[in-house]
Short mmCIF file of C-alpha atoms and ligand atoms in Angstrom, two decimals:
data_model
loop_
_atom_site.label_atom_id
_atom_site.label_comp_id
_atom_site.label_asym_id
_atom_site.label_seq_id
_atom_site.Cartn_x
_atom_site.Cartn_y
_atom_site.Cartn_z
CA MET A 23 -6.06 21.40 50.73
CA ASN A 24 -2.41 20.41 50.97
CA GLN A 25 -0.55 21.04 47.69
CA VAL A 26 2.17 18.44 48.01
CA PRO A 27 1.20 15.17 46.26
CA PHE A 28 -0.39 12.76 48.69
CA ILE A 29 -1.43 9.75 46.62
CA THR A 30 -3.37 6.76 47.92
CA VAL A 31 -4.30 3.42 46.41
CA GLU A 32 -7.59 2.00 47.65
CA GLY A 33 -9.79 -1.01 46.98
CA PRO A 34 -10.94 -4.26 48.56
CA ILE A 35 -8.73 -6.84 50.24
CA GLY A 36 -6.13 -8.39 47.95
CA VAL A 37 -6.76 -6.08 44.98
CA GLY A 38 -3.14 -4.90 44.82
CA LYS A 39 -2.99 -1.73 46.91
CA THR A 40 0.31 -2.40 48.65
CA THR A 41 1.93 -3.74 45.49
CA LEU A 42 0.95 -0.72 43.39
CA ALA A 43 1.68 1.83 46.13
CA THR A 44 5.15 0.34 46.55
CA ALA A 45 5.81 0.47 42.79
CA LEU A 46 4.67 4.11 42.64
CA SER A 47 6.75 5.02 45.70
CA THR A 48 9.82 3.56 43.99
CA HIS A 49 9.12 5.23 40.64
CA PHE A 50 8.37 8.72 42.00
CA ASN A 51 10.76 8.42 44.96
CA TYR A 52 7.91 9.36 47.33
CA HIS A 53 7.72 8.24 50.95
CA LEU A 54 5.64 5.04 51.25
CA LEU A 55 2.94 4.92 53.95
CA LYS A 56 2.08 1.26 54.42
CA GLU A 57 -0.71 0.10 56.70
CA ILE A 58 0.08 -2.40 59.40
CA VAL A 59 -1.74 -5.73 59.26
CA ASP A 60 0.12 -8.55 60.99
CA GLU A 61 0.72 -6.39 64.07
CA ASN A 62 -3.04 -6.24 64.70
CA PRO A 63 -3.41 -8.89 67.43
CA PHE A 64 -7.18 -9.06 66.98
CA LEU A 65 -7.46 -9.61 63.20
CA GLY A 66 -7.11 -13.39 63.27
CA LYS A 67 -9.76 -13.64 66.00
CA PHE A 68 -11.91 -11.18 63.99
CA TYR A 69 -12.11 -13.55 61.04
CA GLU A 70 -13.07 -16.37 63.37
CA ASN A 71 -15.77 -14.40 65.21
CA ILE A 72 -16.54 -10.92 63.86
CA ASP A 73 -19.20 -10.03 66.46
CA GLU A 74 -16.89 -10.88 69.37
CA TRP A 75 -13.75 -9.14 68.10
CA SER A 76 -14.92 -6.32 65.80
CA PHE A 77 -14.66 -3.38 68.22
CA GLN A 78 -11.10 -4.16 69.33
CA THR A 79 -10.07 -4.82 65.70
CA GLU A 80 -11.52 -1.58 64.37
CA MET A 81 -10.15 0.49 67.24
CA PHE A 82 -6.67 -0.98 66.81
CA PHE A 83 -6.65 -0.08 63.10
CA LEU A 84 -8.00 3.41 63.84
CA CYS A 85 -5.47 4.21 66.58
CA ASN A 86 -2.56 2.88 64.55
CA ARG A 87 -3.56 4.81 61.44
CA TYR A 88 -4.10 7.99 63.44
CA LYS A 89 -0.50 7.73 64.70
CA GLN A 90 0.77 6.97 61.18
CA LEU A 91 -1.05 9.98 59.70
CA LYS A 92 0.18 12.26 62.50
CA ASP A 93 3.74 11.15 61.80
CA ILE A 94 3.58 11.67 58.03
CA LYS A 95 1.91 15.05 58.54
CA ASP A 96 4.76 16.22 60.78
CA ARG A 97 7.64 14.53 58.95
CA TYR A 98 6.58 14.78 55.29
CA ILE A 99 3.44 16.74 54.34
CA LEU A 100 4.32 19.86 56.39
CA ASN A 101 7.81 19.70 54.88
CA ASP A 102 6.39 19.57 51.32
CA MET A 103 7.58 15.98 50.86
CA PRO A 104 5.18 13.81 48.79
CA VAL A 105 3.69 10.58 50.12
CA VAL A 106 2.05 7.54 48.54
CA ALA A 107 -0.09 5.32 50.77
CA ASP A 108 -1.73 1.91 50.46
CA TYR A 109 -4.82 3.09 52.32
CA HIS A 110 -7.17 6.03 52.78
CA ILE A 111 -8.34 6.59 56.35
CA PHE A 112 -11.94 6.37 55.15
CA LYS A 113 -11.46 2.61 54.82
CA ASN A 114 -11.93 2.43 58.59
CA LEU A 115 -15.53 3.60 58.15
CA ILE A 116 -16.15 1.12 55.34
CA PHE A 117 -15.06 -1.84 57.46
CA ALA A 118 -16.50 -0.63 60.79
CA SER A 119 -19.91 0.24 59.33
CA LYS A 120 -20.34 -3.45 58.55
CA SER A 121 -18.57 -5.09 61.47
CA LEU A 122 -20.00 -2.97 64.34
CA GLU A 123 -23.57 -2.88 65.59
CA ALA A 124 -25.23 0.53 65.14
CA PRO A 125 -24.77 1.82 68.76
CA GLU A 126 -21.06 0.91 68.79
CA TYR A 127 -20.54 2.26 65.28
CA LYS A 128 -22.02 5.60 66.41
CA LYS A 129 -19.39 5.83 69.18
CA TYR A 130 -16.64 4.62 66.84
CA GLU A 131 -17.56 7.24 64.22
CA GLN A 132 -17.31 10.03 66.81
CA ILE A 133 -13.85 8.84 67.86
CA TYR A 134 -12.86 8.53 64.17
CA HIS A 135 -13.69 12.18 63.50
CA ILE A 136 -12.07 13.44 66.71
CA LEU A 137 -8.83 11.67 65.79
CA THR A 138 -8.68 12.16 62.02
CA ASP A 139 -10.55 15.31 60.93
CA ASP A 140 -7.40 17.44 61.20
CA MET A 141 -5.15 14.84 59.61
CA PRO A 142 -3.88 15.16 56.01
CA ARG A 143 -6.08 13.69 53.29
CA PRO A 144 -4.86 12.24 49.97
CA ASN A 145 -5.28 14.59 47.00
CA ILE A 146 -5.04 11.87 44.34
CA ILE A 147 -6.85 8.55 44.75
CA ILE A 148 -6.27 5.42 42.70
CA TYR A 149 -9.28 3.14 43.03
CA LEU A 150 -8.50 -0.46 42.14
CA ARG A 151 -11.40 -2.88 41.53
CA ALA A 152 -11.36 -6.58 40.64
CA SER A 153 -13.75 -9.51 40.47
CA LEU A 154 -14.41 -11.62 43.56
CA ASP A 155 -12.61 -14.52 41.89
CA THR A 156 -9.49 -12.42 41.32
CA LEU A 157 -9.54 -11.12 44.91
CA LEU A 158 -9.89 -14.62 46.36
CA LYS A 159 -7.05 -15.93 44.17
CA ARG A 160 -4.74 -13.07 45.18
CA ILE A 161 -5.54 -13.42 48.89
CA GLU A 162 -4.74 -17.12 48.62
CA LYS A 163 -1.54 -16.35 46.68
CA ARG A 164 -0.45 -13.86 49.35
CA GLY A 165 -1.00 -16.63 51.87
CA ARG A 166 -1.68 -14.82 55.15
CA GLU A 167 -2.71 -17.53 57.64
CA ILE A 168 -5.27 -15.28 59.36
CA GLU A 169 -6.99 -14.54 56.04
CA LYS A 170 -7.78 -18.16 55.32
CA ASN A 171 -11.07 -17.61 57.17
CA ILE A 172 -12.23 -14.67 55.03
CA SER A 173 -15.65 -15.63 53.67
CA PRO A 174 -16.37 -14.95 49.98
CA LEU A 175 -19.62 -13.32 51.07
CA TYR A 176 -17.75 -10.93 53.39
CA LEU A 177 -15.37 -10.03 50.55
CA GLU A 178 -18.20 -9.61 48.04
CA GLN A 179 -20.08 -7.27 50.39
CA LEU A 180 -16.86 -5.34 51.06
CA SER A 181 -16.40 -4.79 47.31
CA ILE A 182 -19.96 -3.46 47.06
CA ASP A 183 -19.35 -1.16 50.05
CA TYR A 184 -16.17 0.15 48.42
CA ASP A 185 -18.07 0.96 45.21
CA LEU A 186 -20.79 2.79 47.14
CA LYS A 187 -18.20 4.70 49.20
CA MET A 188 -16.25 5.76 46.11
CA GLN A 189 -19.43 6.92 44.35
CA ALA A 190 -20.37 9.02 47.39
CA PHE A 191 -16.80 10.30 47.77
CA GLU A 192 -16.68 11.49 44.14
CA LYS A 193 -19.87 13.49 44.66
CA GLN A 194 -18.63 14.98 47.95
CA HIS A 195 -15.12 15.79 46.69
CA PRO A 196 -15.21 16.71 42.98
CA ASP A 197 -11.84 18.44 43.40
CA ILE A 198 -10.02 15.19 44.24
CA PRO A 199 -9.16 13.11 41.15
CA ILE A 200 -10.01 9.41 41.39
CA LEU A 201 -8.23 7.15 38.89
CA HIS A 202 -10.42 4.09 38.34
CA LEU A 203 -8.39 1.00 37.41
CA ASP A 204 -9.56 -2.50 36.46
CA GLY A 205 -7.48 -4.95 38.49
CA ASP A 206 -8.70 -7.84 36.35
CA GLN A 207 -7.26 -6.28 33.19
CA LEU A 208 -4.14 -4.55 34.51
CA ASP A 209 -1.32 -6.84 35.63
CA PHE A 210 1.14 -4.25 36.98
CA VAL A 211 3.09 -7.03 38.69
CA HIS A 212 4.06 -9.03 35.59
CA ASN A 213 3.41 -6.55 32.75
CA LYS A 214 5.70 -3.50 32.60
CA ASN A 215 3.46 -1.80 30.03
CA ASP A 216 0.51 -2.00 32.44
CA LEU A 217 2.58 -0.43 35.22
CA GLN A 218 3.83 2.29 32.85
CA TYR A 219 0.21 3.01 31.82
CA ILE A 220 -0.66 3.63 35.46
CA ILE A 221 2.47 5.70 36.08
CA ASP A 222 1.59 7.91 33.09
CA MET A 223 -1.95 8.44 34.47
CA VAL A 224 -0.58 9.38 37.88
CA THR A 225 2.04 11.69 36.37
CA THR A 226 -0.67 13.55 34.44
CA SER A 227 -2.73 13.86 37.62
CA ILE A 228 0.21 15.26 39.57
CA GLN A 229 1.00 17.78 36.82
CA THR A 230 -2.64 18.85 36.54
CA ARG A 231 -2.81 19.44 40.28
CA SER A 232 0.39 21.50 40.31
CA THR A 233 -0.90 23.77 37.49
CA LYS A 234 -4.18 24.32 39.37
CA ALA A 235 -2.40 25.09 42.65
N1 ADP B 322 -2.36 -6.51 39.19
C1 ADP B 322 -1.90 -7.65 39.73
N2 ADP B 322 -1.66 -8.71 38.94
C2 ADP B 322 -1.23 -9.87 39.47
N3 ADP B 322 -1.00 -10.07 40.80
C3 ADP B 322 -1.23 -9.03 41.62
C4 ADP B 322 -1.69 -7.78 41.14
N4 ADP B 322 -1.82 -6.95 42.20
C5 ADP B 322 -1.47 -7.65 43.29
N5 ADP B 322 -1.11 -8.89 42.96
C6 ADP B 322 -0.70 -9.95 43.89
O1 ADP B 322 -1.85 -10.18 44.74
C7 ADP B 322 -1.45 -10.31 46.13
C8 ADP B 322 -2.14 -9.20 46.95
O2 ADP B 322 -1.56 -7.94 46.60
P1 ADP B 322 -1.49 -6.77 47.69
O3 ADP B 322 -0.74 -5.64 47.07
O4 ADP B 322 -0.96 -7.33 48.98
O5 ADP B 322 -3.04 -6.42 47.86
P2 ADP B 322 -3.75 -5.42 48.93
O6 ADP B 322 -2.67 -4.53 49.48
O7 ADP B 322 -4.78 -4.70 48.12
O8 ADP B 322 -4.37 -6.31 49.97
C9 ADP B 322 0.06 -10.21 46.14
O9 ADP B 322 0.59 -11.54 46.17
C10 ADP B 322 0.41 -9.52 44.83
O10 ADP B 322 1.68 -9.94 44.33
N1 LIG B 323 -11.94 -5.14 60.19
C1 LIG B 323 -11.00 -4.45 59.53
N2 LIG B 323 -10.10 -5.14 58.79
C2 LIG B 323 -9.21 -4.39 58.13
C3 LIG B 323 -9.15 -2.98 58.17
N3 LIG B 323 -8.11 -2.56 57.38
C4 LIG B 323 -7.55 -3.68 56.89
N4 LIG B 323 -8.21 -4.78 57.35
C5 LIG B 323 -7.84 -6.18 57.08
C6 LIG B 323 -8.30 -6.69 55.75
C7 LIG B 323 -7.20 -7.61 55.35
O1 LIG B 323 -7.38 -8.88 55.97
C8 LIG B 323 -5.95 -6.98 55.95
C9 LIG B 323 -5.22 -6.07 54.98
O2 LIG B 323 -6.16 -5.20 54.43
P1 LIG B 323 -5.98 -4.65 52.91
O3 LIG B 323 -7.14 -3.74 52.72
O4 LIG B 323 -4.65 -3.98 52.90
O5 LIG B 323 -6.02 -5.83 52.02
O6 LIG B 323 -6.41 -6.22 57.07
C10 LIG B 323 -10.10 -2.29 58.97
O7 LIG B 323 -10.11 -1.04 59.08
N5 LIG B 323 -11.00 -3.09 59.63
#
């Protein structure tokens, strides 16, 4: 496993991944790996008609993230420069497993592993959860036009899928610390003490990893 800190913040749409990853990047002076969203030309159509646009949407996210991971591997990880990201590549499987029909998902999964199995993986994961009501309010506050069509049911199911994925991930990777945070209780945007609480947790995790290395 790579020794240099590679931290990721994960969780359902609108939970605060990009906000927290950006704050951590600034605090620790780590390179920030931010996922692209608005550049995905299919996402707006996806929310209007998932069946029609899911394959192109998922493939666009996969190809873009593959290129991002390849770049940070070459430019940062292999040069022992830490990174903090607002996504884990496994999110592609969470979304695609629901949006693609089984035969297409089988093909997608094969392509996913071909592209990403030799890419760097985060060695500290921050898992943010929040209630459906909080997620919906934050998505509305963020105000992306294309996300106005996100159905509460889609978001609720996504949250369940994230929980199931994280439970499975913890069993499969006991060596990778997962910091579970309650996004309903922690306001790291408006409350400095809440942000400092998270920073202290992450600092401890980084130090623990370096002593084990
Ligand atoms: N803990 C929080 N408390 C209050 N507002 C938050 C919190 N986290 C995020 N937000 C706000 O919610 C919106 C979505 O945050 P964002 O970081 O874009 O979520 P994600 O990257 O998970 O989709 C933004 O407007 C952000 O300012
Ligand atoms: N169908 C997919 N949609 C995805 C994927 N990754 C992100 N997204 C969407 C969800 C949000 O509308 C927006 C930003 O996502 P966040 O998780 O950062 O809130 O993009 C994906 O792999 N498939």
